């Protein structure tokens, strides 16, 4: 388990010391744009040199620190699916690392070749669940879903799918690990890795689970795409509902809150979770570019024209604001799914992170960041990851707290780096468990 890391730190404390002031049209393009997510004008070594910082860490299961980390992860708020839960709010009250980080372990089973891919993990009760594509022989590939000890990266169980495939976020709910592999929704028993059920269709990569039901879209290029509600215990369809009209689009992961499913596509639609009845829809004139985020009284919707819209839960438009984009990427406005914390909306657009007032959309601050993937917020600190870099930012000011880099050169999909139990789990040419440097050296 070797890795190469380059780190930069701003060295700030947690929220108690922070200032009180304060897709998926291009999803598959993330690793194909040719622009690595580094900063050309930044010093690469925190010790003052310009060389690489090398570190080879192997997990040590016998230490008191490992046992303490295992307890911390088990007691922490879980990361069950995209941006923590079915509403995709993207925040946790638990703290994450706020100063220089090291990898306490890095997991990678596959070779560094064209088949290799690592997915977004879920972290529940101290166990990390993550899929990996890797080569088998000279010209084939397989996908393996792993359950890992969160403190060491050691494999607890593994389950193989007989070919390589793309995958969205990993979901863990109701005792099941739910993924979409090869167009099928697959549910595995979380404690043993045995297959619970498999529903074979032509599903897109997005799946959300809420209140015992999995919601998936069949199919990306159907006429029109159809939202399918699936019983998570049995795999039986509860209901299906066509989405939109006959225009083709790439549907976004649905959000679910208080008995309503919020679905993005060419339109933004609210449906009853009980039977799929359409409650209302909103046409913005542009496709929805990422999963919506739903709070107690609002929906926040990223759009393909580089704006983000806020609606009441009844569909009434409150505001719509442009989001400043960075200078990287394809030139398209890849506005991410937002994270919401303490009255502030955090969103990325082409390697730029922006904080907006959740009530009126006014911009608090904007800054360059590590990538364009959806952010998460842990105890007032904002975490953003990209192809080969991850950053932490002060949520009140945007100031950078630390940066971590890998040697990843290609990837696909809109992966998120979850933060659980003072640890950031960064999927980039392997899965890196990142903790504050002083914690890893005690």
GROMACS .gro file of C-alpha atoms in nm:
model
  442
    1UNK     CA    1   0.000   0.000   0.000
    2UNK     CA    2   0.222   0.277  -0.125
    3UNK     CA    3   0.138   0.628  -0.223
    4UNK     CA    4   0.291   0.961  -0.309
    5UNK     CA    5   0.165   1.265  -0.123
    6UNK     CA    6   0.229   1.637  -0.152
    7UNK     CA    7   0.079   1.853   0.119
    8UNK     CA    8   0.023   2.219   0.190
    9UNK     CA    9  -0.140   2.352   0.504
   10UNK     CA   10  -0.296   2.670   0.636
   11UNK     CA   11  -0.311   2.528   0.988
   12UNK     CA   12  -0.648   2.632   1.133
   13UNK     CA   13  -0.860   2.487   1.413
   14UNK     CA   14  -1.217   2.359   1.406
   15UNK     CA   15  -1.540   2.559   1.409
   16UNK     CA   16  -1.489   2.686   1.766
   17UNK     CA   17  -1.194   2.886   1.636
   18UNK     CA   18  -1.343   2.980   1.299
   19UNK     CA   19  -1.476   3.328   1.228
   20UNK     CA   20  -1.844   3.368   1.302
   21UNK     CA   21  -1.885   3.563   0.975
   22UNK     CA   22  -1.973   3.332   0.805
   23UNK     CA   23  -2.367   1.692  -1.532
   24UNK     CA   24  -2.429   1.578  -1.427
   25UNK     CA   25  -2.383   1.666  -1.781
   26UNK     CA   26  -2.006   1.649  -1.764
   27UNK     CA   27  -1.978   1.379  -1.498
   28UNK     CA   28  -1.806   1.126  -1.721
   29UNK     CA   29  -1.556   1.385  -1.843
   30UNK     CA   30  -1.383   1.430  -1.507
   31UNK     CA   31  -1.084   1.213  -1.582
   32UNK     CA   32  -1.071   1.277  -1.957
   33UNK     CA   33  -1.018   1.650  -1.972
   34UNK     CA   34  -0.642   1.629  -1.965
   35UNK     CA   35  -0.598   1.892  -1.694
   36UNK     CA   36  -0.466   1.757  -1.366
   37UNK     CA   37  -0.598   1.931  -1.061
   38UNK     CA   38  -0.276   2.078  -0.921
   39UNK     CA   39  -0.176   2.440  -0.862
   40UNK     CA   40   0.113   2.543  -1.083
   41UNK     CA   41   0.212   2.838  -0.868
   42UNK     CA   42   0.215   2.667  -0.531
   43UNK     CA   43   0.499   2.525  -0.324
   44UNK     CA   44   0.466   2.149  -0.318
   45UNK     CA   45   0.642   2.068   0.008
   46UNK     CA   46   0.539   2.201   0.347
   47UNK     CA   47   0.897   2.178   0.471
   48UNK     CA   48   1.020   2.443   0.229
   49UNK     CA   49   1.170   2.231  -0.050
   50UNK     CA   50   1.039   2.174  -0.398
   51UNK     CA   51   1.074   1.798  -0.400
   52UNK     CA   52   0.808   1.536  -0.342
   53UNK     CA   53   0.716   1.414   0.002
   54UNK     CA   54   0.728   1.035   0.006
   55UNK     CA   55   0.544   0.825   0.261
   56UNK     CA   56   0.489   0.451   0.279
   57UNK     CA   57   0.247   0.361   0.556
   58UNK     CA   58   0.135   0.011   0.639
   59UNK     CA   59  -0.161  -0.044   0.870
   60UNK     CA   60  -0.077  -0.157   1.226
   61UNK     CA   61  -0.372  -0.329   1.386
   62UNK     CA   62  -0.196  -0.385   1.720
   63UNK     CA   63  -0.160  -0.024   1.832
   64UNK     CA   64  -0.372   0.165   2.082
   65UNK     CA   65  -0.412   0.438   1.818
   66UNK     CA   66  -0.569   0.191   1.577
   67UNK     CA   67  -0.816   0.070   1.840
   68UNK     CA   68  -0.903   0.430   1.926
   69UNK     CA   69  -0.956   0.515   1.559
   70UNK     CA   70  -1.181   0.213   1.516
   71UNK     CA   71  -1.395   0.332   1.808
   72UNK     CA   72  -1.404   0.688   1.673
   73UNK     CA   73  -1.522   0.574   1.330
   74UNK     CA   74  -1.784   0.340   1.476
   75UNK     CA   75  -1.932   0.620   1.690
   76UNK     CA   76  -1.927   0.888   1.418
   77UNK     CA   77  -2.213   1.002   1.196
   78UNK     CA   78  -2.217   0.759   0.901
   79UNK     CA   79  -2.172   0.846   0.534
   80UNK     CA   80  -2.443   0.626   0.386
   81UNK     CA   81  -2.473   0.765   0.032
   82UNK     CA   82  -2.409   1.074  -0.180
   83UNK     CA   83  -2.352   1.372   0.055
   84UNK     CA   84  -2.437   1.165   0.366
   85UNK     CA   85  -2.810   1.096   0.325
   86UNK     CA   86  -3.108   1.081   0.087
   87UNK     CA   87  -3.166   1.458   0.113
   88UNK     CA   88  -2.803   1.517  -0.002
   89UNK     CA   89  -2.755   1.807   0.241
   90UNK     CA   90  -2.384   1.723   0.254
   91UNK     CA   91  -2.291   1.809   0.612
   92UNK     CA   92  -2.208   1.645   0.943
   93UNK     CA   93  -2.162   1.792   1.290
   94UNK     CA   94  -1.861   1.568   1.347
   95UNK     CA   95  -1.517   1.719   1.294
   96UNK     CA   96  -1.275   1.634   1.014
   97UNK     CA   97  -0.902   1.699   0.975
   98UNK     CA   98  -0.817   2.072   0.974
   99UNK     CA   99  -0.434   2.071   0.957
  100UNK     CA  100  -0.170   1.878   0.756
  101UNK     CA  101  -0.283   1.524   0.676
  102UNK     CA  102  -0.111   1.191   0.621
  103UNK     CA  103  -0.264   0.866   0.497
  104UNK     CA  104  -0.300   0.617   0.782
  105UNK     CA  105  -0.366   0.360   0.512
  106UNK     CA  106  -0.417   0.340   0.137
  107UNK     CA  107  -0.621   0.060  -0.019
  108UNK     CA  108  -0.565  -0.062  -0.372
  109UNK     CA  109  -0.587  -0.415  -0.509
  110UNK     CA  110  -0.578  -0.354  -0.885
  111UNK     CA  111  -0.289  -0.274  -1.116
  112UNK     CA  112  -0.226   0.073  -1.258
  113UNK     CA  113  -0.378   0.023  -1.602
  114UNK     CA  114  -0.670   0.135  -1.818
  115UNK     CA  115  -0.918  -0.087  -1.631
  116UNK     CA  116  -0.846   0.053  -1.286
  117UNK     CA  117  -1.114   0.260  -1.111
  118UNK     CA  118  -1.209   0.321  -0.747
  119UNK     CA  119  -1.556   0.432  -0.640
  120UNK     CA  120  -1.695   0.665  -0.375
  121UNK     CA  121  -1.703   0.478  -0.044
  122UNK     CA  122  -1.975   0.458   0.218
  123UNK     CA  123  -1.864   0.450   0.583
  124UNK     CA  124  -2.101   0.300   0.840
  125UNK     CA  125  -2.026   0.172   1.192
  126UNK     CA  126  -1.652   0.184   1.129
  127UNK     CA  127  -1.663  -0.022   0.809
  128UNK     CA  128  -1.576   0.123   0.468
  129UNK     CA  129  -1.764  -0.013   0.165
  130UNK     CA  130  -1.611   0.060  -0.175
  131UNK     CA  131  -1.615  -0.086  -0.528
  132UNK     CA  132  -1.302  -0.122  -0.741
  133UNK     CA  133  -1.252  -0.214  -1.107
  134UNK     CA  134  -0.931  -0.395  -1.192
  135UNK     CA  135  -0.778  -0.615  -1.457
  136UNK     CA  136  -0.812  -0.992  -1.471
  137UNK     CA  137  -0.560  -1.149  -1.701
  138UNK     CA  138  -0.444  -0.969  -2.013
  139UNK     CA  139  -0.767  -0.838  -2.164
  140UNK     CA  140  -1.056  -0.855  -1.917
  141UNK     CA  141  -1.166  -0.683  -1.598
  142UNK     CA  142  -1.390  -0.736  -1.297
  143UNK     CA  143  -1.557  -0.520  -1.035
  144UNK     CA  144  -1.507  -0.614  -0.671
  145UNK     CA  145  -1.704  -0.465  -0.383
  146UNK     CA  146  -1.503  -0.458  -0.060
  147UNK     CA  147  -1.585  -0.411   0.305
  148UNK     CA  148  -1.277  -0.272   0.481
  149UNK     CA  149  -1.183  -0.215   0.843
  150UNK     CA  150  -1.195   0.164   0.858
  151UNK     CA  151  -0.902   0.182   1.098
  152UNK     CA  152  -0.659  -0.030   0.896
  153UNK     CA  153  -0.788  -0.080   0.542
  154UNK     CA  154  -0.785  -0.457   0.591
  155UNK     CA  155  -1.044  -0.653   0.389
  156UNK     CA  156  -1.339  -0.787   0.590
  157UNK     CA  157  -1.521  -0.936   0.292
  158UNK     CA  158  -1.531  -0.904  -0.086
  159UNK     CA  159  -1.787  -0.977  -0.359
  160UNK     CA  160  -1.704  -1.002  -0.729
  161UNK     CA  161  -1.900  -0.891  -1.034
  162UNK     CA  162  -1.766  -1.068  -1.344
  163UNK     CA  163  -1.684  -0.765  -1.558
  164UNK     CA  164  -1.562  -0.409  -1.528
  165UNK     CA  165  -1.828  -0.142  -1.509
  166UNK     CA  166  -1.894   0.214  -1.406
  167UNK     CA  167  -2.051   0.288  -1.069
  168UNK     CA  168  -2.198   0.581  -0.883
  169UNK     CA  169  -2.202   0.638  -0.509
  170UNK     CA  170  -2.209   0.337  -0.279
  171UNK     CA  171  -2.520   0.323  -0.060
  172UNK     CA  172  -2.547   0.145   0.277
  173UNK     CA  173  -2.894   0.134   0.433
  174UNK     CA  174  -3.132  -0.116   0.593
  175UNK     CA  175  -2.845  -0.363   0.639
  176UNK     CA  176  -2.768  -0.367   0.266
  177UNK     CA  177  -2.495  -0.234   0.038
  178UNK     CA  178  -2.667  -0.106  -0.277
  179UNK     CA  179  -2.489  -0.023  -0.603
  180UNK     CA  180  -2.564  -0.012  -0.972
  181UNK     CA  181  -2.329  -0.242  -1.162
  182UNK     CA  182  -2.353  -0.308  -1.534
  183UNK     CA  183  -2.698  -0.149  -1.547
  184UNK     CA  184  -2.835  -0.367  -1.264
  185UNK     CA  185  -2.925  -0.265  -0.911
  186UNK     CA  186  -2.741  -0.502  -0.677
  187UNK     CA  187  -2.806  -0.536  -0.302
  188UNK     CA  188  -2.552  -0.715  -0.082
  189UNK     CA  189  -2.578  -0.804   0.285
  190UNK     CA  190  -2.365  -0.545   0.464
  191UNK     CA  191  -2.243  -0.784   0.733
  192UNK     CA  192  -2.140  -1.072   0.507
  193UNK     CA  193  -2.116  -0.956   0.144
  194UNK     CA  194  -2.362  -1.216   0.017
  195UNK     CA  195  -2.604  -1.114  -0.257
  196UNK     CA  196  -2.951  -1.023  -0.130
  197UNK     CA  197  -3.106  -0.956  -0.472
  198UNK     CA  198  -3.032  -0.819  -0.818
  199UNK     CA  199  -3.269  -0.630  -1.048
  200UNK     CA  200  -3.151  -0.637  -1.408
  201UNK     CA  201  -3.254  -0.345  -1.627
  202UNK     CA  202  -3.056  -0.067  -1.792
  203UNK     CA  203  -3.024   0.160  -1.489
  204UNK     CA  204  -2.805   0.469  -1.483
  205UNK     CA  205  -2.534   0.485  -1.215
  206UNK     CA  206  -2.741   0.693  -0.971
  207UNK     CA  207  -2.928   0.531  -0.680
  208UNK     CA  208  -3.073   0.673  -0.358
  209UNK     CA  209  -3.224   0.480  -0.066
  210UNK     CA  210  -3.478   0.618   0.183
  211UNK     CA  211  -3.732   0.456   0.415
  212UNK     CA  212  -3.676   0.104   0.285
  213UNK     CA  213  -3.699   0.198  -0.083
  214UNK     CA  214  -3.426   0.230  -0.346
  215UNK     CA  215  -3.485   0.484  -0.624
  216UNK     CA  216  -3.308   0.430  -0.957
  217UNK     CA  217  -3.352   0.553  -1.315
  218UNK     CA  218  -3.422   0.309  -1.598
  219UNK     CA  219  -3.269   0.395  -1.836
  220UNK     CA  220  -3.034   0.678  -1.918
  221UNK     CA  221  -3.145   0.680  -2.283
  222UNK     CA  222  -3.501   0.550  -2.249
  223UNK     CA  223  -3.790   0.730  -2.418
  224UNK     CA  224  -3.849   0.870  -2.166
  225UNK     CA  225  -3.631   0.763  -1.869
  226UNK     CA  226  -3.831   0.602  -1.589
  227UNK     CA  227  -3.790   0.636  -1.213
  228UNK     CA  228  -3.824   0.298  -1.042
  229UNK     CA  229  -3.898   0.250  -0.671
  230UNK     CA  230  -3.763  -0.083  -0.540
  231UNK     CA  231  -3.826  -0.259  -0.209
  232UNK     CA  232  -3.482  -0.286  -0.051
  233UNK     CA  233  -3.565  -0.612   0.131
  234UNK     CA  234  -3.695  -0.807  -0.167
  235UNK     CA  235  -3.585  -0.624  -0.482
  236UNK     CA  236  -3.945  -0.604  -0.606
  237UNK     CA  237  -4.062  -0.296  -0.792
  238UNK     CA  238  -4.305  -0.086  -0.591
  239UNK     CA  239  -4.388   0.160  -0.870
  240UNK     CA  240  -4.246   0.313  -1.187
  241UNK     CA  241  -4.293   0.663  -1.323
  242UNK     CA  242  -4.186   0.807  -1.660
  243UNK     CA  243  -3.979   1.124  -1.622
  244UNK     CA  244  -4.015   1.435  -1.838
  245UNK     CA  245  -4.122   1.410  -2.199
  246UNK     CA  246  -3.964   1.244  -2.501
  247UNK     CA  247  -3.644   1.450  -2.485
  248UNK     CA  248  -3.340   1.245  -2.391
  249UNK     CA  249  -3.135   1.359  -2.095
  250UNK     CA  250  -2.896   1.230  -1.834
  251UNK     CA  251  -3.098   1.206  -1.511
  252UNK     CA  252  -2.935   1.305  -1.183
  253UNK     CA  253  -2.940   1.111  -0.854
  254UNK     CA  254  -3.279   1.169  -0.690
  255UNK     CA  255  -3.308   1.330  -0.347
  256UNK     CA  256  -3.572   1.209  -0.100
  257UNK     CA  257  -3.711   1.396   0.199
  258UNK     CA  258  -4.033   1.374   0.400
  259UNK     CA  259  -4.212   1.142   0.160
  260UNK     CA  260  -4.120   1.332  -0.157
  261UNK     CA  261  -3.875   1.236  -0.433
  262UNK     CA  262  -3.699   1.526  -0.607
  263UNK     CA  263  -3.566   1.433  -0.949
  264UNK     CA  264  -3.347   1.631  -1.187
  265UNK     CA  265  -3.326   1.610  -1.563
  266UNK     CA  266  -3.445   1.851  -1.833
  267UNK     CA  267  -3.702   1.952  -1.569
  268UNK     CA  268  -3.694   1.946  -1.191
  269UNK     CA  269  -3.977   1.726  -1.066
  270UNK     CA  270  -4.129   1.640  -0.727
  271UNK     CA  271  -4.306   1.306  -0.693
  272UNK     CA  272  -4.482   1.123  -0.412
  273UNK     CA  273  -4.254   0.859  -0.262
  274UNK     CA  274  -4.559   0.644  -0.191
  275UNK     CA  275  -4.679   0.591  -0.547
  276UNK     CA  276  -4.479   0.813  -0.784
  277UNK     CA  277  -4.759   1.065  -0.838
  278UNK     CA  278  -4.621   1.384  -0.993
  279UNK     CA  279  -4.671   1.669  -0.744
  280UNK     CA  280  -4.517   1.955  -0.942
  281UNK     CA  281  -4.238   2.029  -1.187
  282UNK     CA  282  -4.023   2.327  -1.280
  283UNK     CA  283  -3.867   2.398  -1.620
  284UNK     CA  284  -3.560   2.622  -1.585
  285UNK     CA  285  -3.478   2.624  -1.955
  286UNK     CA  286  -3.158   2.432  -1.876
  287UNK     CA  287  -3.096   2.079  -1.758
  288UNK     CA  288  -3.028   2.003  -1.393
  289UNK     CA  289  -2.652   1.935  -1.369
  290UNK     CA  290  -2.631   1.758  -1.033
  291UNK     CA  291  -2.838   1.604  -0.760
  292UNK     CA  292  -3.067   1.849  -0.579
  293UNK     CA  293  -3.009   1.928  -0.213
  294UNK     CA  294  -3.317   1.938   0.010
  295UNK     CA  295  -3.339   2.111   0.349
  296UNK     CA  296  -3.633   2.154   0.585
  297UNK     CA  297  -3.785   2.434   0.379
  298UNK     CA  298  -3.597   2.457   0.047
  299UNK     CA  299  -3.458   2.276  -0.256
  300UNK     CA  300  -3.128   2.387  -0.412
  301UNK     CA  301  -3.084   2.286  -0.775
  302UNK     CA  302  -2.760   2.315  -0.981
  303UNK     CA  303  -2.820   2.397  -1.347
  304UNK     CA  304  -2.629   2.345  -1.669
  305UNK     CA  305  -2.604   2.717  -1.750
  306UNK     CA  306  -2.378   2.777  -1.449
  307UNK     CA  307  -2.649   2.894  -1.211
  308UNK     CA  308  -2.804   2.750  -0.898
  309UNK     CA  309  -3.171   2.790  -0.811
  310UNK     CA  310  -3.346   2.791  -0.473
  311UNK     CA  311  -3.709   2.680  -0.450
  312UNK     CA  312  -3.956   2.633  -0.172
  313UNK     CA  313  -4.061   2.277  -0.107
  314UNK     CA  314  -4.378   2.360  -0.304
  315UNK     CA  315  -4.177   2.449  -0.616
  316UNK     CA  316  -4.195   2.829  -0.578
  317UNK     CA  317  -3.877   2.994  -0.711
  318UNK     CA  318  -3.700   3.201  -0.447
  319UNK     CA  319  -3.382   3.300  -0.627
  320UNK     CA  320  -3.145   3.199  -0.904
  321UNK     CA  321  -2.781   3.305  -0.905
  322UNK     CA  322  -2.478   3.246  -1.133
  323UNK     CA  323  -2.188   3.054  -0.981
  324UNK     CA  324  -1.839   3.173  -1.071
  325UNK     CA  325  -1.638   2.908  -1.255
  326UNK     CA  326  -1.268   2.831  -1.241
  327UNK     CA  327  -1.026   2.823  -1.530
  328UNK     CA  328  -0.998   2.445  -1.569
  329UNK     CA  329  -1.197   2.176  -1.741
  330UNK     CA  330  -1.392   2.157  -2.066
  331UNK     CA  331  -1.534   2.510  -2.063
  332UNK     CA  332  -1.879   2.381  -1.969
  333UNK     CA  333  -2.046   2.496  -1.648
  334UNK     CA  334  -2.027   2.182  -1.434
  335UNK     CA  335  -2.204   2.321  -1.128
  336UNK     CA  336  -2.199   2.057  -0.856
  337UNK     CA  337  -2.460   1.937  -0.613
  338UNK     CA  338  -2.439   2.185  -0.325
  339UNK     CA  339  -2.377   2.123   0.043
  340UNK     CA  340  -2.569   2.333   0.296
  341UNK     CA  341  -2.451   2.415   0.646
  342UNK     CA  342  -2.554   2.682   0.897
  343UNK     CA  343  -2.730   2.903   0.643
  344UNK     CA  344  -2.458   2.882   0.378
  345UNK     CA  345  -2.460   2.699   0.046
  346UNK     CA  346  -2.128   2.559  -0.083
  347UNK     CA  347  -2.096   2.469  -0.451
  348UNK     CA  348  -1.816   2.400  -0.700
  349UNK     CA  349  -1.793   2.500  -1.065
  350UNK     CA  350  -1.484   2.395  -1.263
  351UNK     CA  351  -1.226   2.400  -0.984
  352UNK     CA  352  -1.378   2.697  -0.798
  353UNK     CA  353  -1.557   2.675  -0.463
  354UNK     CA  354  -1.817   2.940  -0.382
  355UNK     CA  355  -2.015   3.012  -0.065
  356UNK     CA  356  -2.363   3.163  -0.111
  357UNK     CA  357  -2.621   3.280   0.138
  358UNK     CA  358  -2.888   3.010   0.149
  359UNK     CA  359  -3.168   3.265   0.195
  360UNK     CA  360  -3.101   3.504  -0.094
  361UNK     CA  361  -2.808   3.361  -0.296
  362UNK     CA  362  -2.570   3.648  -0.212
  363UNK     CA  363  -2.206   3.548  -0.253
  364UNK     CA  364  -2.001   3.532   0.068
  365UNK     CA  365  -1.672   3.431  -0.094
  366UNK     CA  366  -1.520   3.233  -0.381
  367UNK     CA  367  -1.181   3.064  -0.419
  368UNK     CA  368  -0.990   2.818  -0.637
  369UNK     CA  369  -1.009   2.461  -0.511
  370UNK     CA  370  -0.894   2.106  -0.584
  371UNK     CA  371  -1.161   1.995  -0.828
  372UNK     CA  372  -1.526   2.018  -0.930
  373UNK     CA  373  -1.683   1.736  -0.735
  374UNK     CA  374  -1.963   1.792  -0.482
  375UNK     CA  375  -1.830   1.933  -0.152
  376UNK     CA  376  -1.902   1.806   0.197
  377UNK     CA  377  -1.895   2.005   0.521
  378UNK     CA  378  -1.776   1.871   0.857
  379UNK     CA  379  -1.800   2.096   1.163
  380UNK     CA  380  -1.775   2.412   0.956
  381UNK     CA  381  -1.489   2.298   0.731
  382UNK     CA  382  -1.554   2.244   0.359
  383UNK     CA  383  -1.385   1.952   0.180
  384UNK     CA  384  -1.350   1.934  -0.198
  385UNK     CA  385  -1.184   1.659  -0.402
  386UNK     CA  386  -1.085   1.615  -0.764
  387UNK     CA  387  -0.895   1.371  -0.982
  388UNK     CA  388  -0.565   1.387  -0.794
  389UNK     CA  389  -0.605   1.648  -0.519
  390UNK     CA  390  -0.817   1.721  -0.214
  391UNK     CA  391  -0.849   2.044  -0.015
  392UNK     CA  392  -1.003   2.160   0.311
  393UNK     CA  393  -1.132   2.519   0.337
  394UNK     CA  394  -1.245   2.735   0.628
  395UNK     CA  395  -1.621   2.751   0.575
  396UNK     CA  396  -1.643   3.110   0.698
  397UNK     CA  397  -1.366   3.262   0.485
  398UNK     CA  398  -1.269   3.011   0.214
  399UNK     CA  399  -0.909   3.006   0.339
  400UNK     CA  400  -0.729   2.684   0.258
  401UNK     CA  401  -0.645   2.467   0.558
  402UNK     CA  402  -0.462   2.182   0.387
  403UNK     CA  403  -0.406   2.013   0.052
  404UNK     CA  404  -0.327   1.651  -0.033
  405UNK     CA  405  -0.221   1.516  -0.374
  406UNK     CA  406  -0.187   1.174  -0.534
  407UNK     CA  407  -0.031   1.061  -0.861
  408UNK     CA  408  -0.369   0.973  -1.023
  409UNK     CA  409  -0.376   1.060  -1.394
  410UNK     CA  410  -0.720   0.941  -1.506
  411UNK     CA  411  -1.061   0.865  -1.364
  412UNK     CA  412  -1.430   0.885  -1.448
  413UNK     CA  413  -1.740   0.970  -1.255
  414UNK     CA  414  -1.824   1.231  -0.994
  415UNK     CA  415  -1.659   1.082  -0.687
  416UNK     CA  416  -1.692   1.243  -0.344
  417UNK     CA  417  -1.443   1.223  -0.055
  418UNK     CA  418  -1.648   1.154   0.260
  419UNK     CA  419  -1.539   1.283   0.602
  420UNK     CA  420  -1.623   1.056   0.896
  421UNK     CA  421  -1.471   1.031   1.243
  422UNK     CA  422  -1.198   1.296   1.196
  423UNK     CA  423  -1.089   1.111   0.879
  424UNK     CA  424  -1.126   1.201   0.511
  425UNK     CA  425  -1.160   0.908   0.270
  426UNK     CA  426  -1.022   1.021  -0.066
  427UNK     CA  427  -1.082   0.797  -0.373
  428UNK     CA  428  -0.794   0.872  -0.612
  429UNK     CA  429  -0.587   0.589  -0.768
  430UNK     CA  430  -0.683   0.392  -0.458
  431UNK     CA  431  -0.865   0.487  -0.140
  432UNK     CA  432  -0.667   0.705   0.104
  433UNK     CA  433  -0.770   0.740   0.468
  434UNK     CA  434  -0.641   1.086   0.564
  435UNK     CA  435  -0.594   1.209   0.921
  436UNK     CA  436  -0.410   1.499   1.076
  437UNK     CA  437  -0.035   1.441   1.061
  438UNK     CA  438   0.021   1.470   1.437
  439UNK     CA  439  -0.247   1.206   1.494
  440UNK     CA  440  -0.076   0.960   1.256
  441UNK     CA  441   0.267   1.005   1.415
  442UNK     CA  442   0.176   0.962   1.783
   0.00000   0.00000   0.00000
